Amino acid sequence: MDDGGDIQEKILFGKYEFGKLLGYGAFAKVYHAKNLRTGQSVAIKVISKQKVLERGLTEHVKREISIMRQLRHHPHIVRLYEVLATKAKIYLLLEFAKGGELLAEVNKAGRFSEDLSRKYFQQLISALRYCHSRGVFHRDLKLENLLLDENSDLKVTDFGISAVTDQIQPDGLLHTFCGTPAYLAPEILARKGYDGPKVDIWSCGIILYAMNAGYLPFNDPNLYLKIYKGEFRCPDWTSPELKRFLSRLLDSSPITRITIDQIINDPWFRKGCKNIPTVSDVDLFGHEDCDENRKHHLNAFDIISFSYGLDLSGLLSPPNCFFEVERFVSAESPERIIEEVVKAEEGRMTVVRRKDLGVKVEGPNGEIVFTVDIHRLTEELVIVEIRRRGNENGPQIRTLIYKPE
Ligand code: ADE
């Protein structure tokens, strides 16, 4: 395996076996890996803490993790399962999209039919609507960041340069110049400040054009001038409805450019989909309610994500102690959890109940073997935190941020 020295062990934390390199960026590489116990395939994004710190990208990484966590319940967004860290690396355990990049599929096919383009475009818009309604703008939508799963369904990935609403400046706009040249909206090139949703919609227009044509609309030396003017020609096989729709997506003025609500009511977009509800329906494609179904979970994980012990700054600074900490959410009562610990350790160790919700488990010489702390999250849920002294020579598992369901 060529890992450029990034992977010290072929097996991560005794749990995941690294496979082939799937892709790489400036400070991260993505590998295929297998969960040794379940056989499940995952993608692991390995982030070098040193490179992140050197490049001042700490906030970027924290933002990417927090965004992926917020967006983890949409069927067309690559899911973040777990975050692990050692002294030198952060590992994002991600859903594995077996079908690879949509770009490779378009290249292989030459171009897609309008029906196939529509299917992927609908899935993309469903994901995007979900992001925007949660105040997240992707800012780097392109064919390389759209993956396919084993059923040929779309999965949006790489929220590495995404923005959230709290980055909006007092003028109501975003100002960071970022993205991939051929997918950049004219207002970003003009460096005027831009509206997050409108820039993502422009990139979706480029993606739709490329699926239908087999090439990008603005891909020549006069690229920037053409983008500014919004000048593009559709290939002859494009239907009049799609041409009209593309001209609304690739409108060089963000003010008149189509909105997501208008997209999902467009005749080309809706063609053949009798059951797609209108925008007035809350559950576009039946996905919008998925957070509602999982409210119980979401609350719990959101509280964990931002609670004291899981401050992500800890992931990026060198460890000063070698505790192995495991945290998980439970619906059992604290009393029941404590009773279980007492039952399990009785006769072998001394279990000392503390005044607050927790126990200290001591060895024969009074040394602390591990502690259990229970924190109430909601009326029904608690976080159980098990802390044991780690082995300085062994794998330094500092933080197990959360467990997959
Ligand atoms: N390449 C980058 N991320 C990936 C993922 N989650 N699944 C498959 N290939 C990928």
Short mmCIF file of C-alpha atoms and ligand atoms in Angstrom, two decimals:
data_model
loop_
_atom_site.label_atom_id
_atom_site.label_comp_id
_atom_site.label_asym_id
_atom_site.label_seq_id
_atom_site.Cartn_x
_atom_site.Cartn_y
_atom_site.Cartn_z
CA MET A 1 0.00 0.00 0.00
CA ASP A 2 1.50 3.38 -0.99
CA ASP A 3 0.69 5.63 1.90
CA GLY A 4 3.56 8.12 1.72
CA GLY A 5 4.31 7.25 5.34
CA ASP A 6 0.83 8.26 6.42
CA ILE A 7 -0.32 4.91 7.66
CA GLN A 8 1.86 3.52 10.39
CA GLU A 9 -0.25 0.46 11.03
CA LYS A 10 -2.23 -1.56 8.50
CA ILE A 11 -4.85 -2.10 11.20
CA LEU A 12 -6.34 0.96 12.88
CA PHE A 13 -7.12 0.54 16.59
CA GLY A 14 -7.47 -3.21 16.10
CA LYS A 15 -10.72 -2.52 14.28
CA TYR A 16 -10.23 -1.37 10.67
CA GLU A 17 -7.91 -2.85 8.08
CA PHE A 18 -6.64 -0.30 5.57
CA GLY A 19 -7.04 -1.07 1.88
CA LYS A 20 -6.29 0.95 -1.24
CA LEU A 21 -5.93 4.71 -1.54
CA LEU A 22 -9.15 6.24 -2.90
CA GLY A 23 -8.09 9.86 -3.15
CA TYR A 24 -6.00 12.59 -1.60
CA GLY A 25 -5.84 16.31 -0.93
CA ALA A 26 -3.38 18.78 0.59
CA PHE A 27 -3.49 17.48 4.14
CA ALA A 28 -5.62 14.34 3.94
CA LYS A 29 -5.83 11.00 2.18
CA VAL A 30 -8.86 8.77 1.84
CA TYR A 31 -8.47 4.99 2.05
CA HIS A 32 -10.82 2.11 1.66
CA ALA A 33 -10.92 0.02 4.87
CA LYS A 34 -12.77 -2.93 6.30
CA ASN A 35 -14.25 -3.28 9.76
CA LEU A 36 -12.59 -6.53 10.87
CA ARG A 37 -15.49 -7.57 13.09
CA THR A 38 -18.45 -6.84 10.79
CA GLY A 39 -16.75 -6.94 7.38
CA GLN A 40 -18.36 -3.58 6.57
CA SER A 41 -16.47 -1.39 4.08
CA VAL A 42 -15.74 2.17 5.15
CA ALA A 43 -13.75 5.07 3.73
CA ILE A 44 -11.21 6.54 6.15
CA LYS A 45 -10.09 10.13 5.69
CA VAL A 46 -6.68 10.37 7.34
CA ILE A 47 -5.83 13.95 8.30
CA SER A 48 -2.30 14.88 9.32
CA LYS A 49 -2.44 17.09 12.41
CA GLN A 50 0.99 18.49 11.64
CA LYS A 51 -0.01 19.60 8.14
CA VAL A 52 -3.26 21.07 9.47
CA LEU A 53 -1.42 23.05 12.16
CA GLU A 54 1.34 24.20 9.76
CA ARG A 55 -1.23 25.51 7.31
CA GLY A 56 -3.43 27.10 9.95
CA LEU A 57 -6.36 24.90 8.93
CA THR A 58 -7.52 23.88 12.40
CA GLU A 59 -10.80 25.73 12.04
CA HIS A 60 -11.38 24.12 8.63
CA VAL A 61 -11.07 20.62 10.02
CA LYS A 62 -13.26 21.38 13.01
CA ARG A 63 -15.86 22.88 10.68
CA GLU A 64 -15.78 19.90 8.31
CA ILE A 65 -16.35 17.47 11.20
CA SER A 66 -19.09 19.53 12.74
CA ILE A 67 -20.85 19.97 9.36
CA MET A 68 -20.64 16.27 8.49
CA ARG A 69 -22.07 15.44 11.87
CA GLN A 70 -24.98 17.78 11.37
CA LEU A 71 -25.71 16.32 7.93
CA ARG A 72 -25.37 12.66 8.77
CA HIS A 73 -28.98 11.62 8.23
CA HIS A 74 -29.50 12.31 4.56
CA PRO A 75 -29.52 9.37 2.11
CA HIS A 76 -27.58 11.35 -0.50
CA ILE A 77 -24.83 12.71 1.73
CA VAL A 78 -21.81 10.56 2.66
CA ARG A 79 -22.29 9.70 6.27
CA LEU A 80 -19.75 10.33 9.03
CA TYR A 81 -19.77 7.30 11.33
CA GLU A 82 -17.04 8.01 13.80
CA VAL A 83 -14.02 10.23 14.50
CA LEU A 84 -10.85 8.72 15.93
CA ALA A 85 -7.55 10.37 16.74
CA THR A 86 -3.98 9.55 17.69
CA LYS A 87 -1.13 11.90 18.55
CA ALA A 88 -0.41 12.60 14.89
CA LYS A 89 -3.60 11.90 12.95
CA ILE A 90 -7.34 12.41 12.85
CA TYR A 91 -9.39 9.67 11.21
CA LEU A 92 -12.84 10.37 9.81
CA LEU A 93 -14.70 7.09 9.38
CA LEU A 94 -17.02 7.64 6.43
CA GLU A 95 -19.65 5.75 4.53
CA PHE A 96 -18.00 3.94 1.61
CA ALA A 97 -19.52 4.71 -1.78
CA LYS A 98 -18.73 1.61 -3.79
CA GLY A 99 -19.55 3.03 -7.23
CA GLY A 100 -16.80 5.72 -7.08
CA GLU A 101 -16.93 9.17 -8.64
CA LEU A 102 -19.73 10.30 -10.94
CA LEU A 103 -17.02 11.88 -13.10
CA ALA A 104 -15.67 8.43 -13.98
CA GLU A 105 -19.19 7.27 -14.90
CA VAL A 106 -19.77 10.21 -17.24
CA ASN A 107 -16.37 9.68 -18.82
CA LYS A 108 -17.09 5.98 -19.28
CA ALA A 109 -20.55 6.56 -20.78
CA GLY A 110 -19.54 9.60 -22.87
CA ARG A 111 -22.68 11.34 -21.60
CA PHE A 112 -25.88 10.52 -19.74
CA SER A 113 -29.44 10.40 -21.06
CA GLU A 114 -31.74 13.18 -19.81
CA ASP A 115 -33.54 10.66 -17.61
CA LEU A 116 -30.36 9.49 -15.92
CA SER A 117 -29.12 13.09 -15.58
CA ARG A 118 -32.47 13.96 -13.99
CA LYS A 119 -32.25 11.12 -11.49
CA TYR A 120 -28.82 12.23 -10.24
CA PHE A 121 -29.80 15.89 -10.36
CA GLN A 122 -32.90 15.26 -8.24
CA GLN A 123 -30.80 13.41 -5.66
CA LEU A 124 -28.25 16.22 -5.68
CA ILE A 125 -30.94 18.88 -5.15
CA SER A 126 -32.53 16.84 -2.38
CA ALA A 127 -29.14 16.77 -0.57
CA LEU A 128 -28.50 20.43 -1.26
CA ARG A 129 -31.88 21.53 0.00
CA TYR A 130 -31.16 19.62 3.19
CA CYS A 131 -27.76 21.36 3.57
CA HIS A 132 -29.10 24.84 2.84
CA SER A 133 -32.03 24.44 5.21
CA ARG A 134 -29.43 23.75 7.92
CA GLY A 135 -27.34 26.79 7.01
CA VAL A 136 -24.56 24.82 5.27
CA PHE A 137 -23.20 25.74 1.82
CA HIS A 138 -20.97 23.18 0.12
CA ARG A 139 -19.00 25.61 -2.12
CA ASP A 140 -17.15 22.87 -4.02
CA LEU A 141 -19.84 20.88 -5.80
CA LYS A 142 -18.37 19.11 -8.82
CA LEU A 143 -18.54 15.71 -10.48
CA GLU A 144 -15.50 14.53 -8.46
CA ASN A 145 -17.36 15.21 -5.20
CA LEU A 146 -20.42 13.22 -6.21
CA LEU A 147 -20.02 9.51 -5.51
CA LEU A 148 -22.24 6.54 -6.28
CA ASP A 149 -23.18 3.74 -3.92
CA GLU A 150 -23.75 0.08 -4.76
CA ASN A 151 -27.30 0.89 -5.98
CA SER A 152 -26.07 3.70 -8.23
CA ASP A 153 -27.53 6.31 -5.92
CA LEU A 154 -25.76 9.61 -5.44
CA LYS A 155 -23.74 10.58 -2.35
CA VAL A 156 -22.40 14.11 -1.91
CA THR A 157 -18.99 14.23 -0.24
CA ASP A 158 -16.12 16.53 0.73
CA PHE A 159 -17.41 19.31 2.90
CA GLY A 160 -13.78 20.45 3.36
CA ILE A 161 -14.41 24.01 2.18
CA SER A 162 -18.05 24.31 3.16
CA ALA A 163 -19.30 27.40 4.86
CA VAL A 164 -21.87 27.82 7.56
CA THR A 165 -24.19 30.75 8.09
CA ASP A 166 -22.08 32.17 10.89
CA GLN A 167 -19.36 32.99 8.34
CA ILE A 168 -21.72 35.42 6.63
CA GLN A 169 -20.36 38.99 6.85
CA PRO A 170 -22.39 42.04 7.96
CA ASP A 171 -23.30 42.70 4.29
CA GLY A 172 -25.18 39.37 4.36
CA LEU A 173 -22.69 37.67 2.01
CA LEU A 174 -19.74 35.26 2.05
CA HIS A 175 -16.36 36.60 0.92
CA THR A 176 -13.88 33.71 0.78
CA PHE A 177 -12.59 33.01 -2.72
CA CYS A 178 -12.72 29.25 -3.08
CA GLY A 179 -13.91 26.42 -5.31
CA THR A 180 -12.80 24.74 -8.53
CA PRO A 181 -12.30 27.09 -11.57
CA ALA A 182 -14.68 25.44 -14.06
CA TYR A 183 -17.47 25.33 -11.45
CA LEU A 184 -17.06 28.89 -10.06
CA ALA A 185 -20.02 31.23 -10.19
CA PRO A 186 -19.41 34.65 -11.82
CA GLU A 187 -20.02 36.53 -8.55
CA ILE A 188 -17.14 34.63 -6.89
CA LEU A 189 -14.85 35.57 -9.78
CA ALA A 190 -15.97 39.18 -9.42
CA ARG A 191 -14.86 38.97 -5.78
CA LYS A 192 -17.94 40.89 -4.82
CA GLY A 193 -19.18 38.80 -1.95
CA TYR A 194 -21.70 36.10 -2.71
CA ASP A 195 -24.79 34.35 -1.51
CA GLY A 196 -23.96 30.73 -0.44
CA PRO A 197 -27.07 29.02 -1.87
CA LYS A 198 -26.81 30.76 -5.24
CA VAL A 199 -23.20 29.71 -5.72
CA ASP A 200 -24.08 26.05 -5.02
CA ILE A 201 -26.96 26.30 -7.51
CA TRP A 202 -24.59 27.58 -10.20
CA SER A 203 -22.28 24.58 -9.60
CA CYS A 204 -25.31 22.27 -9.90
CA GLY A 205 -25.99 23.87 -13.30
CA ILE A 206 -22.43 23.06 -14.39
CA ILE A 207 -22.87 19.46 -13.15
CA LEU A 208 -26.17 19.03 -15.01
CA TYR A 209 -24.69 20.51 -18.18
CA ALA A 210 -21.70 18.13 -17.95
CA MET A 211 -23.88 15.04 -17.38
CA ASN A 212 -25.95 15.87 -20.46
CA ALA A 213 -23.12 17.06 -22.72
CA GLY A 214 -20.22 14.85 -21.59
CA TYR A 215 -18.01 17.95 -21.18
CA LEU A 216 -17.95 21.14 -19.11
CA PRO A 217 -19.60 24.31 -20.43
CA PHE A 218 -16.75 26.66 -19.49
CA ASN A 219 -13.60 24.78 -20.21
CA ASP A 220 -11.39 26.81 -22.51
CA PRO A 221 -8.80 29.62 -22.27
CA ASN A 222 -11.51 32.28 -22.27
CA LEU A 223 -13.17 30.50 -19.37
CA TYR A 224 -13.51 33.45 -17.02
CA LEU A 225 -14.86 35.84 -19.62
CA LYS A 226 -17.43 33.27 -20.71
CA ILE A 227 -18.46 32.57 -17.13
CA TYR A 228 -18.92 36.30 -16.50
CA LYS A 229 -21.16 36.61 -19.51
CA GLY A 230 -22.92 33.31 -18.79
CA GLU A 231 -22.27 32.40 -22.44
CA PHE A 232 -22.71 28.73 -23.21
CA ARG A 233 -24.17 26.58 -25.97
CA CYS A 234 -25.99 23.33 -25.34
CA PRO A 235 -25.28 20.34 -27.60
CA ASP A 236 -27.89 19.60 -30.29
CA TRP A 237 -29.39 16.63 -28.46
CA THR A 238 -30.52 18.83 -25.53
CA SER A 239 -34.32 19.10 -25.23
CA PRO A 240 -35.85 22.62 -25.22
CA GLU A 241 -37.05 22.05 -21.60
CA LEU A 242 -33.54 21.21 -20.43
CA LYS A 243 -32.04 24.16 -22.35
CA ARG A 244 -34.48 26.48 -20.61
CA PHE A 245 -33.76 24.94 -17.23
CA LEU A 246 -29.96 25.19 -17.74
CA SER A 247 -30.26 28.85 -18.68
CA ARG A 248 -32.07 29.45 -15.36
CA LEU A 249 -29.37 27.57 -13.39
CA LEU A 250 -26.46 29.19 -15.25
CA ASP A 251 -27.87 32.71 -15.04
CA SER A 252 -24.82 34.94 -14.48
CA SER A 253 -26.84 37.20 -12.20
CA PRO A 254 -27.29 35.60 -8.76
CA ILE A 255 -30.31 37.82 -8.20
CA THR A 256 -32.35 36.36 -11.03
CA ARG A 257 -30.79 32.85 -10.88
CA ILE A 258 -33.31 30.12 -10.04
CA THR A 259 -33.79 29.21 -6.35
CA ILE A 260 -34.06 25.68 -4.94
CA ASP A 261 -37.79 26.12 -4.40
CA GLN A 262 -38.17 27.10 -8.07
CA ILE A 263 -35.94 24.20 -9.18
CA ILE A 264 -38.14 21.58 -7.59
CA ASN A 265 -41.18 23.05 -9.30
CA ASP A 266 -39.54 23.22 -12.74
CA PRO A 267 -41.21 21.07 -15.46
CA TRP A 268 -37.94 19.44 -16.62
CA PHE A 269 -36.98 18.61 -13.04
CA ARG A 270 -40.39 17.15 -12.24
CA LYS A 271 -40.86 15.21 -15.48
CA GLY A 272 -42.13 11.68 -14.93
CA CYS A 273 -42.18 12.05 -11.16
CA LYS A 274 -45.85 12.11 -10.29
CA ASN A 275 -45.10 11.66 -6.64
CA ILE A 276 -42.65 14.46 -6.11
CA PRO A 277 -44.44 16.84 -3.80
CA THR A 278 -44.49 20.54 -4.47
CA VAL A 279 -42.29 22.82 -2.48
CA SER A 280 -45.08 23.52 -0.06
CA ASP A 281 -44.77 19.94 1.19
CA VAL A 282 -42.39 19.69 4.07
CA ASP A 283 -40.88 16.36 3.16
CA LEU A 284 -39.32 16.79 -0.24
CA PHE A 285 -38.85 13.28 -1.59
CA GLY A 286 -39.69 11.96 1.84
CA HIS A 287 -36.24 12.84 3.21
CA GLU A 288 -36.93 16.06 4.99
CA ASP A 289 -38.47 14.36 7.96
CA CYS A 290 -35.50 12.14 8.63
CA ASP A 291 -34.21 14.39 11.41
CA GLU A 292 -37.65 14.39 12.94
CA ASN A 293 -37.59 10.59 13.11
CA ARG A 294 -34.20 10.72 14.72
CA LYS A 295 -34.71 13.69 16.99
CA HIS A 296 -33.90 11.55 19.94
CA HIS A 297 -30.50 10.70 18.46
CA LEU A 298 -29.74 14.05 16.99
CA ASN A 299 -30.23 15.81 20.28
CA ALA A 300 -28.00 13.37 22.03
CA PHE A 301 -25.20 13.51 19.47
CA ASP A 302 -25.40 17.23 19.06
CA ILE A 303 -25.06 17.74 22.76
CA ILE A 304 -22.14 15.31 22.86
CA SER A 305 -20.46 16.99 19.93
CA PHE A 306 -20.34 20.32 21.58
CA SER A 307 -20.07 19.33 25.21
CA TYR A 308 -17.03 20.03 27.40
CA GLY A 309 -15.09 16.81 26.98
CA LEU A 310 -15.49 16.62 23.26
CA ASP A 311 -14.18 20.02 22.40
CA LEU A 312 -12.46 19.31 19.10
CA SER A 313 -9.52 21.54 19.98
CA GLY A 314 -8.29 18.54 21.95
CA LEU A 315 -8.00 16.60 18.72
CA LEU A 316 -5.46 18.98 17.37
CA SER A 317 -3.20 19.64 20.31
CA PRO A 318 -0.60 17.10 21.42
CA PRO A 319 -1.88 14.82 24.15
CA ASN A 320 -0.56 15.46 27.65
CA CYS A 321 -1.90 12.31 29.19
CA PHE A 322 -2.70 8.85 27.96
CA PHE A 323 -6.25 8.21 28.96
CA GLU A 324 -8.36 5.96 26.91
CA VAL A 325 -11.80 7.42 26.99
CA GLU A 326 -14.87 5.80 25.62
CA ARG A 327 -18.22 7.51 25.56
CA PHE A 328 -21.55 6.21 24.46
CA VAL A 329 -25.18 7.07 24.75
CA SER A 330 -27.53 4.84 26.69
CA ALA A 331 -31.23 4.83 27.40
CA GLU A 332 -30.71 2.87 30.65
CA SER A 333 -31.11 4.68 33.97
CA PRO A 334 -27.87 5.75 35.72
CA GLU A 335 -28.76 3.53 38.69
CA ARG A 336 -29.09 0.48 36.43
CA ILE A 337 -25.77 1.21 34.71
CA ILE A 338 -24.01 1.54 38.07
CA GLU A 339 -25.59 -1.72 39.28
CA GLU A 340 -24.30 -3.47 36.17
CA VAL A 341 -20.76 -2.24 36.82
CA VAL A 342 -20.97 -3.38 40.45
CA LYS A 343 -22.28 -6.80 39.38
CA ALA A 344 -19.56 -7.23 36.76
CA GLU A 345 -16.68 -6.29 39.02
CA GLU A 346 -17.86 -7.69 42.38
CA GLY A 347 -15.34 -10.00 43.98
CA ARG A 348 -12.57 -8.97 41.56
CA MET A 349 -12.26 -5.24 42.16
CA THR A 350 -13.50 -2.71 44.66
CA VAL A 351 -16.27 -0.57 43.26
CA VAL A 352 -16.57 2.77 45.05
CA ARG A 353 -19.78 4.64 44.40
CA ARG A 354 -19.38 8.38 44.18
CA LYS A 355 -21.84 11.00 45.38
CA ASP A 356 -22.46 12.18 41.84
CA LEU A 357 -23.49 9.73 39.13
CA GLY A 358 -20.38 7.61 38.81
CA VAL A 359 -18.14 4.92 40.21
CA LYS A 360 -14.44 4.39 40.73
CA VAL A 361 -13.18 0.85 40.23
CA GLU A 362 -10.04 0.07 42.24
CA GLY A 363 -7.56 -2.79 41.98
CA PRO A 364 -6.17 -4.85 44.91
CA ASN A 365 -3.70 -2.12 45.92
CA GLY A 366 -6.24 0.69 45.79
CA GLU A 367 -5.05 1.83 42.34
CA ILE A 368 -7.75 3.19 40.07
CA VAL A 369 -8.40 0.76 37.21
CA PHE A 370 -11.16 2.73 35.57
CA THR A 371 -13.88 5.24 36.32
CA VAL A 372 -17.42 5.46 35.01
CA ASP A 373 -19.16 8.82 34.83
CA ILE A 374 -22.76 9.21 33.82
CA HIS A 375 -24.09 12.51 32.51
CA ARG A 376 -27.73 13.12 31.84
CA LEU A 377 -28.45 14.31 28.30
CA THR A 378 -32.21 14.33 28.01
CA GLU A 379 -34.96 12.85 30.12
CA GLU A 380 -34.40 9.48 28.47
CA LEU A 381 -30.73 9.46 27.57
CA VAL A 382 -27.41 9.53 29.39
CA ILE A 383 -23.78 9.67 28.24
CA VAL A 384 -21.64 7.00 29.85
CA GLU A 385 -17.97 7.91 29.99
CA ILE A 386 -15.47 5.17 30.79
CA ARG A 387 -11.95 6.35 31.46
CA ARG A 388 -8.97 4.09 31.93
CA ARG A 389 -5.29 4.86 32.04
CA GLY A 390 -3.84 4.13 28.63
CA ASN A 391 -0.65 2.38 27.77
CA GLU A 392 1.93 4.93 26.67
CA ASN A 393 3.60 2.35 24.45
CA GLY A 394 0.42 1.06 22.94
CA PRO A 395 -1.97 2.78 20.57
CA GLN A 396 -2.83 6.15 22.07
CA ILE A 397 -6.54 6.25 21.64
CA ARG A 398 -7.25 9.66 23.02
CA THR A 399 -10.82 10.13 22.15
CA LEU A 400 -13.53 7.97 20.79
CA ILE A 401 -15.87 10.74 19.87
CA TYR A 402 -18.97 8.79 19.27
CA LYS A 403 -20.08 5.33 18.44
CA PRO A 404 -22.01 4.44 15.33
CA GLU A 405 -25.52 3.28 16.04
N1 ADE B 1 -13.40 8.62 -2.27
C1 ADE B 1 -13.43 9.64 -1.40
N2 ADE B 1 -14.34 9.42 -0.46
C2 ADE B 1 -14.92 8.23 -0.72
C3 ADE B 1 -15.96 7.47 -0.12
N3 ADE B 1 -16.58 7.90 0.97
N4 ADE B 1 -16.31 6.32 -0.70
C4 ADE B 1 -15.69 5.90 -1.81
N5 ADE B 1 -14.71 6.57 -2.43
C5 ADE B 1 -14.34 7.73 -1.88
#
